[in-house]
Amino acid sequence: MNPIDALQATIELRIFEYLGGLMLESGSMDPALVDVITDILKVMTVSTFCLLIVILLIWLERKVIARMQDRVGPNRVGGKYGLGQTVADVLKLLTKEDIIPFGADSLTYNIAPLLIVMTALLMWAVMPFSSNAIGVDLNLGLFYVLSISSISVVSLLLAGWGSNNKYALLGAFRSVAQLVSYEVPMILSLLVPMLLARTMSMQSLITEQDIPYVLVVPLSALIFFISALAETGRSPFDLLEAESEIVAGFHVEYSGMKFAMFFLAEFVSTLFMASLFITIYWGGWRFYLLEWLSGGQLSTVELMVGGWNLGPLLGMVTFFVKTFFGYFLFIWARGTFPRVRIDQMMDFNWKFLVPLSAMLVAVVAIIDRIFLDVPPFAEFLLQLGGNLILGIITIEILRRVGRRRREAEEGSRQDGPAEATEHHDHHDHHEMGHAAAH
């Protein structure tokens, strides 16, 4: 084993292929077994990364929210910036007693936190971190993500029903209604980039984005972002755990590490949704500025420096910079918007997002079909124009609906005092007539 070759393989993100080659060179291992071992190493690496980065995400969210609220945030444990606060919280949860409520179904109660964490980790299998760093590049990668994410609904229902608590069950019902409802506009919004790229492979969706889809179809990106907020239970759609309404939601009876596993899954899922948003609409690991300045000669696929290909490493850095920007948008939404009511949330989805996303899919498909042979930049302008026109029409419809609603409310307020005055005058006349008779 040459240390220089190992270092080069690590920097070029080929370390697993390099280790597999060393195993094959030994001549004592079957190629199929080598593939299994390297796959296990990949799974362990990605899973460990996802579980450990949650410590940073919790600290980051606390500091950003504190800054938005004019507070300091964690600043005691682990130094001036409170870097050890999350570690201390984990140690506290590890030492807490694991309590199973009386009358709870032990199987569903115990399997729910495991199932939701497993779901959050499985989605990362098809996420492309770089041009050559991906677990499995499935042809139906996007369909795989949507299928796996639906399993979380089952785990929430198991947690609520197995706890033998009416508040937990009510929270589970809310969770199922919310997650199932907002999957519809999310799927419809994802149909738009699939139509444009003509693929469901996550890696191909990136390579086909010569212009980021957030510029081509901004309305689709906005719908996906709103749906992702609801799917992850983030504010303003954090009705899954509304303390003022249903105590703590579906995990009210959980304590210790089982309780922590639900929050672990929430942060891992939120980071995944941020990375999916970046992958589908912002080009993932592609460094567009480098490509545009070099006229397409340089890219994050191949960037040779001294015989070493630094492109994949630069692509991974680009991916994580974009991903943390997307995660910051999720934090920003949490610190900005208040929680909506359950009826407002459902009305907003079924009466606004679903029709809008369906119309958007139709508009994009029609433009793509009619102008099939136009140059890419012309198609970009046409799709952008279609999105803007649909957005303007939507805003105008919302303005008119809002005006009619305000007029109806003002009319009802004016009719109320008038009816009360009329009733009062009638009562006075009746009293005067009664007094005159006496």
CSV table of C-alpha atoms in Angstrom, one decimal:
chain,number,residue,atom,x,y,z
A,1,MET,CA,0.0,0.0,0.0
A,2,ASN,CA,1.6,3.2,-1.2
A,3,PRO,CA,0.7,6.2,1.1
A,4,ILE,CA,0.9,8.6,-1.8
A,5,ASP,CA,-1.6,6.6,-3.9
A,6,ALA,CA,-3.9,6.2,-0.8
A,7,LEU,CA,-3.8,10.0,-0.3
A,8,GLN,CA,-4.5,10.7,-4.0
A,9,ALA,CA,-7.4,8.2,-4.0
A,10,THR,CA,-8.8,9.9,-0.9
A,11,ILE,CA,-8.6,13.4,-2.4
A,12,GLU,CA,-10.1,12.2,-5.6
A,13,LEU,CA,-12.9,10.5,-3.7
A,14,ARG,CA,-11.8,7.0,-5.0
A,15,ILE,CA,-10.8,5.6,-1.6
A,16,PHE,CA,-13.4,2.7,-1.6
A,17,GLU,CA,-12.4,1.7,-5.2
A,18,TYR,CA,-8.8,1.8,-4.1
A,19,LEU,CA,-9.4,-0.4,-1.1
A,20,GLY,CA,-11.3,-2.8,-3.2
A,21,GLY,CA,-8.4,-3.0,-5.6
A,22,LEU,CA,-6.0,-3.8,-2.8
A,23,MET,CA,-8.3,-6.6,-1.7
A,24,LEU,CA,-8.4,-8.0,-5.2
A,25,GLU,CA,-4.7,-7.8,-5.5
A,26,SER,CA,-4.2,-10.0,-2.5
A,27,GLY,CA,-5.8,-12.8,-4.5
A,28,SER,CA,-7.5,-14.3,-1.4
A,29,MET,CA,-10.9,-12.7,-1.7
A,30,ASP,CA,-13.7,-13.3,-4.2
A,31,PRO,CA,-14.7,-10.2,-6.3
A,32,ALA,CA,-18.3,-10.5,-5.1
A,33,LEU,CA,-17.2,-10.4,-1.5
A,34,VAL,CA,-15.0,-7.4,-2.2
A,35,ASP,CA,-18.0,-5.6,-3.6
A,36,VAL,CA,-20.1,-6.4,-0.5
A,37,ILE,CA,-17.4,-5.2,1.8
A,38,THR,CA,-16.9,-1.9,-0.1
A,39,ASP,CA,-20.7,-1.3,-0.1
A,40,ILE,CA,-20.9,-1.9,3.6
A,41,LEU,CA,-18.0,0.6,4.1
A,42,LYS,CA,-19.9,3.2,2.0
A,43,VAL,CA,-23.1,2.7,4.0
A,44,MET,CA,-21.3,3.0,7.3
A,45,THR,CA,-19.5,6.2,6.2
A,46,VAL,CA,-22.7,7.9,5.0
A,47,SER,CA,-24.7,6.8,8.0
A,48,THR,CA,-22.0,7.9,10.5
A,49,PHE,CA,-21.7,11.2,8.7
A,50,CYS,CA,-25.5,11.8,8.8
A,51,LEU,CA,-25.7,10.9,12.5
A,52,LEU,CA,-22.8,13.0,13.6
A,53,ILE,CA,-23.5,16.1,11.6
A,54,VAL,CA,-26.8,16.4,13.6
A,55,ILE,CA,-24.7,17.7,16.5
A,56,LEU,CA,-23.5,20.6,14.3
A,57,LEU,CA,-27.0,21.2,12.9
A,58,ILE,CA,-28.6,21.5,16.3
A,59,TRP,CA,-25.9,24.0,17.5
A,60,LEU,CA,-26.2,25.9,14.2
A,61,GLU,CA,-30.0,26.2,14.5
A,62,ARG,CA,-29.8,27.3,18.1
A,63,LYS,CA,-27.3,30.1,17.3
A,64,VAL,CA,-29.1,31.3,14.1
A,65,ILE,CA,-32.5,31.4,15.8
A,66,ALA,CA,-30.9,33.2,18.8
A,67,ARG,CA,-29.4,35.8,16.5
A,68,MET,CA,-32.8,36.3,14.8
A,69,GLN,CA,-34.4,36.8,18.3
A,70,ASP,CA,-31.7,39.1,19.5
A,71,ARG,CA,-30.3,36.5,21.9
A,72,VAL,CA,-26.8,34.9,22.4
A,73,GLY,CA,-27.8,31.3,22.3
A,74,PRO,CA,-25.5,28.5,23.6
A,75,ASN,CA,-22.5,30.2,25.2
A,76,ARG,CA,-21.5,28.2,28.3
A,77,VAL,CA,-20.8,24.6,27.7
A,78,GLY,CA,-17.8,23.8,25.6
A,79,GLY,CA,-16.3,27.3,25.5
A,80,LYS,CA,-17.4,30.7,24.4
A,81,TYR,CA,-19.6,29.6,21.6
A,82,GLY,CA,-21.3,26.7,23.4
A,83,LEU,CA,-20.0,24.1,21.0
A,84,GLY,CA,-20.4,21.4,23.7
A,85,GLN,CA,-24.0,22.1,24.5
A,86,THR,CA,-25.4,19.5,22.1
A,87,VAL,CA,-22.9,16.9,23.3
A,88,ALA,CA,-24.0,17.6,26.9
A,89,ASP,CA,-27.7,17.2,25.8
A,90,VAL,CA,-26.9,13.8,24.1
A,91,LEU,CA,-25.2,12.6,27.3
A,92,LYS,CA,-28.1,13.7,29.4
A,93,LEU,CA,-30.6,11.8,27.1
A,94,LEU,CA,-28.3,8.7,27.2
A,95,THR,CA,-28.6,8.6,31.0
A,96,LYS,CA,-32.3,9.2,31.2
A,97,GLU,CA,-34.6,6.4,32.2
A,98,ASP,CA,-36.5,4.5,29.5
A,99,ILE,CA,-40.1,4.5,30.5
A,100,ILE,CA,-42.8,2.5,28.7
A,101,PRO,CA,-46.3,3.8,29.5
A,102,PHE,CA,-48.9,1.6,31.1
A,103,GLY,CA,-51.1,0.0,28.5
A,104,ALA,CA,-48.8,0.8,25.6
A,105,ASP,CA,-48.2,-1.7,22.8
A,106,SER,CA,-44.5,-2.6,23.3
A,107,LEU,CA,-43.9,-3.7,19.8
A,108,THR,CA,-45.2,-0.6,18.0
A,109,TYR,CA,-44.0,1.7,20.7
A,110,ASN,CA,-40.4,0.4,20.4
A,111,ILE,CA,-40.2,0.0,16.7
A,112,ALA,CA,-41.5,3.5,15.8
A,113,PRO,CA,-38.3,5.4,16.6
A,114,LEU,CA,-36.2,2.8,14.9
A,115,LEU,CA,-38.3,2.9,11.8
A,116,ILE,CA,-38.3,6.7,11.5
A,117,VAL,CA,-34.5,6.9,11.8
A,118,MET,CA,-34.0,4.1,9.3
A,119,THR,CA,-36.2,5.9,6.9
A,120,ALA,CA,-34.2,9.2,7.3
A,121,LEU,CA,-30.9,7.3,6.6
A,122,LEU,CA,-32.1,5.2,3.7
A,123,MET,CA,-33.0,8.3,1.6
A,124,TRP,CA,-29.3,9.3,1.5
A,125,ALA,CA,-28.4,6.1,-0.5
A,126,VAL,CA,-29.1,7.9,-3.8
A,127,MET,CA,-27.8,11.4,-2.9
A,128,PRO,CA,-24.9,12.4,-5.2
A,129,PHE,CA,-22.3,14.2,-3.1
A,130,SER,CA,-20.0,14.7,-6.1
A,131,SER,CA,-19.5,13.5,-9.7
A,132,ASN,CA,-18.1,10.1,-8.4
A,133,ALA,CA,-19.4,10.0,-4.8
A,134,ILE,CA,-22.9,8.4,-4.7
A,135,GLY,CA,-24.2,5.4,-3.0
A,136,VAL,CA,-26.3,3.9,-5.7
A,137,ASP,CA,-27.1,5.8,-8.9
A,138,LEU,CA,-30.6,4.4,-9.6
A,139,ASN,CA,-32.4,5.1,-12.8
A,140,LEU,CA,-35.5,5.8,-10.6
A,141,GLY,CA,-33.6,7.6,-7.8
A,142,LEU,CA,-36.2,10.3,-7.4
A,143,PHE,CA,-39.0,7.7,-7.2
A,144,TYR,CA,-37.0,5.8,-4.6
A,145,VAL,CA,-36.7,9.0,-2.5
A,146,LEU,CA,-40.5,9.6,-2.6
A,147,SER,CA,-41.2,6.0,-1.8
A,148,ILE,CA,-38.9,5.8,1.2
A,149,SER,CA,-40.0,9.1,2.6
A,150,SER,CA,-43.6,7.8,2.7
A,151,ILE,CA,-42.6,5.2,5.3
A,152,SER,CA,-42.2,7.9,7.9
A,153,VAL,CA,-45.9,8.3,7.9
A,154,VAL,CA,-46.3,4.7,9.1
A,155,SER,CA,-43.8,5.3,11.9
A,156,LEU,CA,-45.6,8.3,13.2
A,157,LEU,CA,-48.9,6.5,13.3
A,158,LEU,CA,-47.3,3.6,15.1
A,159,ALA,CA,-45.8,6.0,17.7
A,160,GLY,CA,-49.1,7.7,18.3
A,161,TRP,CA,-51.2,4.5,18.5
A,162,GLY,CA,-48.7,2.4,20.4
A,163,SER,CA,-48.3,5.0,23.2
A,164,ASN,CA,-51.9,4.6,24.5
A,165,ASN,CA,-52.3,8.3,24.9
A,166,LYS,CA,-55.1,10.4,23.3
A,167,TYR,CA,-52.8,13.4,22.7
A,168,ALA,CA,-50.2,11.2,21.0
A,169,LEU,CA,-52.9,9.6,18.8
A,170,LEU,CA,-54.4,13.0,17.9
A,171,GLY,CA,-50.8,14.2,17.0
A,172,ALA,CA,-50.4,11.1,14.9
A,173,PHE,CA,-53.6,11.8,13.0
A,174,ARG,CA,-52.5,15.4,12.4
A,175,SER,CA,-49.1,14.1,11.2
A,176,VAL,CA,-50.6,11.6,8.8
A,177,ALA,CA,-53.0,14.2,7.4
A,178,GLN,CA,-50.2,16.8,6.9
A,179,LEU,CA,-47.6,14.5,5.4
A,180,VAL,CA,-49.9,12.7,3.0
A,181,SER,CA,-51.5,16.0,1.9
A,182,TYR,CA,-48.2,17.8,1.2
A,183,GLU,CA,-46.7,14.8,-0.7
A,184,VAL,CA,-49.1,15.6,-3.5
A,185,PRO,CA,-47.8,19.1,-4.4
A,186,MET,CA,-44.2,17.9,-3.7
A,187,ILE,CA,-44.6,15.1,-6.3
A,188,LEU,CA,-46.2,17.4,-8.8
A,189,SER,CA,-43.5,20.0,-8.4
A,190,LEU,CA,-40.8,17.3,-8.9
A,191,LEU,CA,-42.5,16.3,-12.1
A,192,VAL,CA,-41.3,19.6,-13.6
A,193,PRO,CA,-37.5,19.0,-13.4
A,194,MET,CA,-38.2,15.4,-14.4
A,195,LEU,CA,-39.9,16.7,-17.6
A,196,LEU,CA,-37.1,19.1,-18.4
A,197,ALA,CA,-34.3,16.6,-17.7
A,198,ARG,CA,-36.2,13.5,-19.0
A,199,THR,CA,-34.7,11.4,-16.3
A,200,MET,CA,-35.3,10.3,-12.7
A,201,SER,CA,-31.7,9.6,-11.9
A,202,MET,CA,-30.3,12.0,-9.3
A,203,GLN,CA,-26.9,12.2,-11.0
A,204,SER,CA,-28.4,12.8,-14.4
A,205,LEU,CA,-30.7,15.5,-13.0
A,206,ILE,CA,-27.5,17.4,-12.1
A,207,THR,CA,-25.6,16.8,-15.3
A,208,GLU,CA,-28.6,18.0,-17.4
A,209,GLN,CA,-28.8,21.3,-15.5
A,210,ASP,CA,-26.7,23.5,-17.7
A,211,ILE,CA,-28.8,26.3,-16.2
A,212,PRO,CA,-30.0,25.8,-12.6
A,213,TYR,CA,-33.7,24.9,-12.6
A,214,VAL,CA,-34.4,27.5,-9.9
A,215,LEU,CA,-33.9,30.1,-12.6
A,216,VAL,CA,-35.8,28.1,-15.3
A,217,VAL,CA,-38.8,27.1,-13.2
A,218,PRO,CA,-38.7,29.3,-10.0
A,219,LEU,CA,-42.4,28.5,-9.2
A,220,SER,CA,-41.7,24.8,-9.1
A,221,ALA,CA,-38.8,25.5,-6.7
A,222,LEU,CA,-41.0,27.6,-4.4
A,223,ILE,CA,-43.7,24.9,-4.3
A,224,PHE,CA,-41.2,22.2,-3.5
A,225,PHE,CA,-39.6,24.4,-0.7
A,226,ILE,CA,-43.0,25.0,0.9
A,227,SER,CA,-43.9,21.3,0.6
A,228,ALA,CA,-40.5,20.3,2.1
A,229,LEU,CA,-41.2,22.5,5.1
A,230,ALA,CA,-44.5,20.7,5.7
A,231,GLU,CA,-43.0,17.3,5.1
A,232,THR,CA,-40.3,17.8,7.7
A,233,GLY,CA,-42.7,19.4,10.2
A,234,ARG,CA,-40.8,22.7,10.3
A,235,SER,CA,-42.4,26.0,11.1
A,236,PRO,CA,-44.9,27.3,10.0
A,237,PHE,CA,-46.1,23.7,9.6
A,238,ASP,CA,-44.9,22.4,12.9
A,239,LEU,CA,-48.3,21.1,13.9
A,240,LEU,CA,-46.9,17.6,14.5
A,241,GLU,CA,-45.6,18.7,17.9
A,242,ALA,CA,-47.7,21.8,18.7
A,243,GLU,CA,-47.1,22.0,22.5
A,244,SER,CA,-49.9,24.6,23.1
A,245,GLU,CA,-52.5,22.4,21.3
A,246,ILE,CA,-51.6,18.7,21.7
A,247,VAL,CA,-48.9,18.8,24.5
A,248,ALA,CA,-46.0,17.5,22.4
A,249,GLY,CA,-47.5,15.5,19.5
A,250,PHE,CA,-47.1,11.9,18.7
A,251,HIS,CA,-43.9,11.5,20.9
A,252,VAL,CA,-45.4,12.8,24.1
A,253,GLU,CA,-44.9,9.5,25.9
A,254,TYR,CA,-41.3,9.0,24.8
A,255,SER,CA,-38.2,9.7,26.9
A,256,GLY,CA,-34.5,9.3,26.8
A,257,MET,CA,-32.9,8.1,23.6
A,258,LYS,CA,-36.2,7.0,22.0
A,259,PHE,CA,-37.3,10.6,22.3
A,260,ALA,CA,-34.0,11.8,20.9
A,261,MET,CA,-34.3,9.4,17.9
A,262,PHE,CA,-37.4,11.3,16.7
A,263,PHE,CA,-35.5,14.6,16.7
A,264,LEU,CA,-32.5,12.9,15.2
A,265,ALA,CA,-34.7,11.7,12.3
A,266,GLU,CA,-36.2,15.2,12.0
A,267,PHE,CA,-32.8,16.9,11.6
A,268,VAL,CA,-31.5,14.2,9.2
A,269,SER,CA,-34.6,14.5,7.1
A,270,THR,CA,-34.4,18.3,7.1
A,271,LEU,CA,-30.8,18.2,5.9
A,272,PHE,CA,-31.8,15.7,3.2
A,273,MET,CA,-34.6,17.9,2.0
A,274,ALA,CA,-32.2,20.8,1.9
A,275,SER,CA,-29.7,18.7,-0.1
A,276,LEU,CA,-32.5,17.4,-2.4
A,277,PHE,CA,-33.7,21.0,-3.0
A,278,ILE,CA,-30.1,21.9,-3.9
A,279,THR,CA,-29.7,18.9,-6.1
A,280,ILE,CA,-32.9,19.3,-8.1
A,281,TYR,CA,-33.0,23.0,-8.5
A,282,TRP,CA,-29.5,24.4,-7.8
A,283,GLY,CA,-27.3,22.0,-9.7
A,284,GLY,CA,-26.0,20.0,-6.8
A,285,TRP,CA,-22.2,19.6,-6.9
A,286,ARG,CA,-21.8,21.7,-10.1
A,287,PHE,CA,-19.7,24.8,-9.7
A,288,TYR,CA,-21.4,27.0,-12.3
A,289,LEU,CA,-19.2,30.0,-11.8
A,290,LEU,CA,-16.1,27.9,-12.7
A,291,GLU,CA,-17.8,26.5,-15.7
A,292,TRP,CA,-19.1,29.8,-17.0
A,293,LEU,CA,-15.8,31.7,-16.5
A,294,SER,CA,-13.8,28.9,-18.2
A,295,GLY,CA,-16.2,28.6,-21.1
A,296,GLY,CA,-17.0,25.0,-20.1
A,297,GLN,CA,-13.3,23.9,-20.2
A,298,LEU,CA,-13.1,23.4,-16.4
A,299,SER,CA,-15.7,21.6,-14.2
A,300,THR,CA,-16.1,19.7,-11.0
A,301,VAL,CA,-16.0,16.4,-13.0
A,302,GLU,CA,-12.4,16.8,-14.1
A,303,LEU,CA,-10.1,19.5,-12.8
A,304,MET,CA,-6.5,18.3,-13.2
A,305,VAL,CA,-3.9,19.9,-11.0
A,306,GLY,CA,-0.4,18.3,-11.0
A,307,GLY,CA,-1.7,15.0,-12.2
A,308,TRP,CA,-4.4,14.9,-9.5
A,309,ASN,CA,-8.1,15.3,-10.3
A,310,LEU,CA,-9.4,17.8,-7.8
A,311,GLY,CA,-12.7,18.2,-9.5
A,312,PRO,CA,-14.7,15.7,-7.4
A,313,LEU,CA,-13.4,17.2,-4.2
A,314,LEU,CA,-14.3,20.7,-5.3
A,315,GLY,CA,-17.7,19.3,-6.3
A,316,MET,CA,-18.2,17.9,-2.8
A,317,VAL,CA,-17.3,21.2,-1.2
A,318,THR,CA,-19.7,23.0,-3.6
A,319,PHE,CA,-22.4,20.5,-2.7
A,320,PHE,CA,-22.1,21.1,1.0
A,321,VAL,CA,-21.8,24.9,0.7
A,322,LYS,CA,-25.1,24.9,-1.2
A,323,THR,CA,-26.7,22.4,1.1
A,324,PHE,CA,-25.9,24.5,4.2
A,325,PHE,CA,-27.3,27.5,2.4
A,326,GLY,CA,-30.5,25.5,1.8
A,327,TYR,CA,-30.6,24.4,5.4
A,328,PHE,CA,-30.2,28.1,6.4
A,329,LEU,CA,-33.4,28.8,4.4
A,330,PHE,CA,-35.2,26.2,6.5
A,331,ILE,CA,-33.9,27.8,9.7
A,332,TRP,CA,-34.9,31.3,8.4
A,333,ALA,CA,-38.4,30.1,7.8
A,334,ARG,CA,-38.7,28.7,11.3
A,335,GLY,CA,-37.5,32.0,12.8
A,336,THR,CA,-39.8,34.1,10.7
A,337,PHE,CA,-43.2,32.6,10.3
A,338,PRO,CA,-45.7,31.8,13.0
A,339,ARG,CA,-47.5,28.5,13.2
A,340,VAL,CA,-50.7,28.2,11.1
A,341,ARG,CA,-53.9,26.5,12.2
A,342,ILE,CA,-54.6,23.0,11.0
A,343,ASP,CA,-57.5,24.1,8.9
A,344,GLN,CA,-55.5,26.9,7.3
A,345,MET,CA,-52.7,24.4,6.5
A,346,MET,CA,-55.0,22.0,4.8
A,347,ASP,CA,-56.9,24.7,2.9
A,348,PHE,CA,-53.6,26.2,1.7
A,349,ASN,CA,-52.5,22.8,0.4
A,350,TRP,CA,-55.7,21.5,-1.3
A,351,LYS,CA,-57.1,24.8,-2.5
A,352,PHE,CA,-53.9,26.6,-3.5
A,353,LEU,CA,-50.7,24.5,-3.8
A,354,VAL,CA,-52.2,21.4,-5.5
A,355,PRO,CA,-54.1,23.3,-8.2
A,356,LEU,CA,-51.1,25.6,-8.8
A,357,SER,CA,-48.6,22.8,-9.1
A,358,ALA,CA,-51.0,20.9,-11.4
A,359,MET,CA,-51.3,23.9,-13.7
A,360,LEU,CA,-47.6,24.4,-13.6
A,361,VAL,CA,-46.9,20.9,-14.8
A,362,ALA,CA,-49.3,21.4,-17.6
A,363,VAL,CA,-47.7,24.7,-18.6
A,364,VAL,CA,-44.2,23.3,-18.5
A,365,ALA,CA,-45.2,20.2,-20.5
A,366,ILE,CA,-47.0,22.3,-23.2
A,367,ILE,CA,-44.1,24.7,-23.7
A,368,ASP,CA,-41.6,21.8,-23.7
A,369,ARG,CA,-43.7,19.9,-26.3
A,370,ILE,CA,-44.4,22.9,-28.6
A,371,PHE,CA,-40.9,24.3,-28.6
A,372,LEU,CA,-39.1,21.0,-28.7
A,373,ASP,CA,-36.4,22.0,-31.2
A,374,VAL,CA,-35.5,25.5,-30.0
A,375,PRO,CA,-32.1,26.3,-28.6
A,376,PRO,CA,-31.5,25.7,-24.8
A,377,PHE,CA,-31.4,29.5,-24.0
A,378,ALA,CA,-34.6,30.2,-25.9
A,379,GLU,CA,-36.3,27.3,-24.0
A,380,PHE,CA,-35.0,28.8,-20.8
A,381,LEU,CA,-36.6,32.1,-21.6
A,382,LEU,CA,-39.9,30.5,-22.6
A,383,GLN,CA,-40.1,28.3,-19.4
A,384,LEU,CA,-39.2,31.3,-17.2
A,385,GLY,CA,-41.8,33.4,-19.0
A,386,GLY,CA,-44.5,30.7,-18.5
A,387,ASN,CA,-43.6,30.5,-14.8
A,388,LEU,CA,-43.8,34.3,-14.3
A,389,ILE,CA,-47.1,34.6,-16.2
A,390,LEU,CA,-48.6,31.8,-14.1
A,391,GLY,CA,-47.2,33.4,-10.9
A,392,ILE,CA,-48.7,36.8,-11.8
A,393,ILE,CA,-52.1,35.3,-12.6
A,394,THR,CA,-52.0,33.4,-9.2
A,395,ILE,CA,-51.1,36.6,-7.3
A,396,GLU,CA,-54.0,38.5,-9.0
A,397,ILE,CA,-56.5,35.7,-8.2
A,398,LEU,CA,-55.3,35.7,-4.5
A,399,ARG,CA,-55.6,39.5,-4.4
A,400,ARG,CA,-59.2,39.4,-5.7
A,401,VAL,CA,-60.2,36.5,-3.3
A,402,GLY,CA,-58.7,38.4,-0.4
A,403,ARG,CA,-60.5,41.6,-1.3
A,404,ARG,CA,-63.9,39.8,-1.5
A,405,ARG,CA,-63.2,38.1,1.8
A,406,ARG,CA,-62.4,41.4,3.4
A,407,GLU,CA,-65.5,43.0,1.9
A,408,ALA,CA,-67.7,40.2,3.2
A,409,GLU,CA,-66.2,40.5,6.7
A,410,GLU,CA,-66.7,44.3,6.7
A,411,GLY,CA,-70.3,43.8,5.6
A,412,SER,CA,-71.0,41.3,8.3
A,413,ARG,CA,-69.5,43.7,10.9
A,414,GLN,CA,-71.7,46.5,9.6
A,415,ASP,CA,-74.9,44.4,9.5
A,416,GLY,CA,-74.3,43.2,13.1
A,417,PRO,CA,-74.6,46.6,14.8
A,418,ALA,CA,-77.5,47.6,12.6
A,419,GLU,CA,-79.5,44.5,13.6
A,420,ALA,CA,-78.6,45.1,17.2
A,421,THR,CA,-79.8,48.8,17.0
A,422,GLU,CA,-83.0,47.7,15.3
A,423,HIS,CA,-83.7,45.2,18.0
A,424,HIS,CA,-83.0,47.8,20.7
A,425,ASP,CA,-85.4,50.4,19.1
A,426,HIS,CA,-88.1,47.8,18.9
A,427,HIS,CA,-87.6,46.9,22.5
A,428,ASP,CA,-87.8,50.6,23.6
A,429,HIS,CA,-91.0,51.1,21.6
A,430,HIS,CA,-92.5,48.1,23.3
A,431,GLU,CA,-91.6,49.3,26.7
A,432,MET,CA,-93.0,52.8,26.0
A,433,GLY,CA,-96.3,51.3,24.9
A,434,HIS,CA,-96.5,49.1,27.9
A,435,ALA,CA,-95.9,52.1,30.2
A,436,ALA,CA,-98.6,54.3,28.5
A,437,ALA,CA,-101.1,51.5,28.9
A,438,HIS,CA,-100.5,51.5,32.6
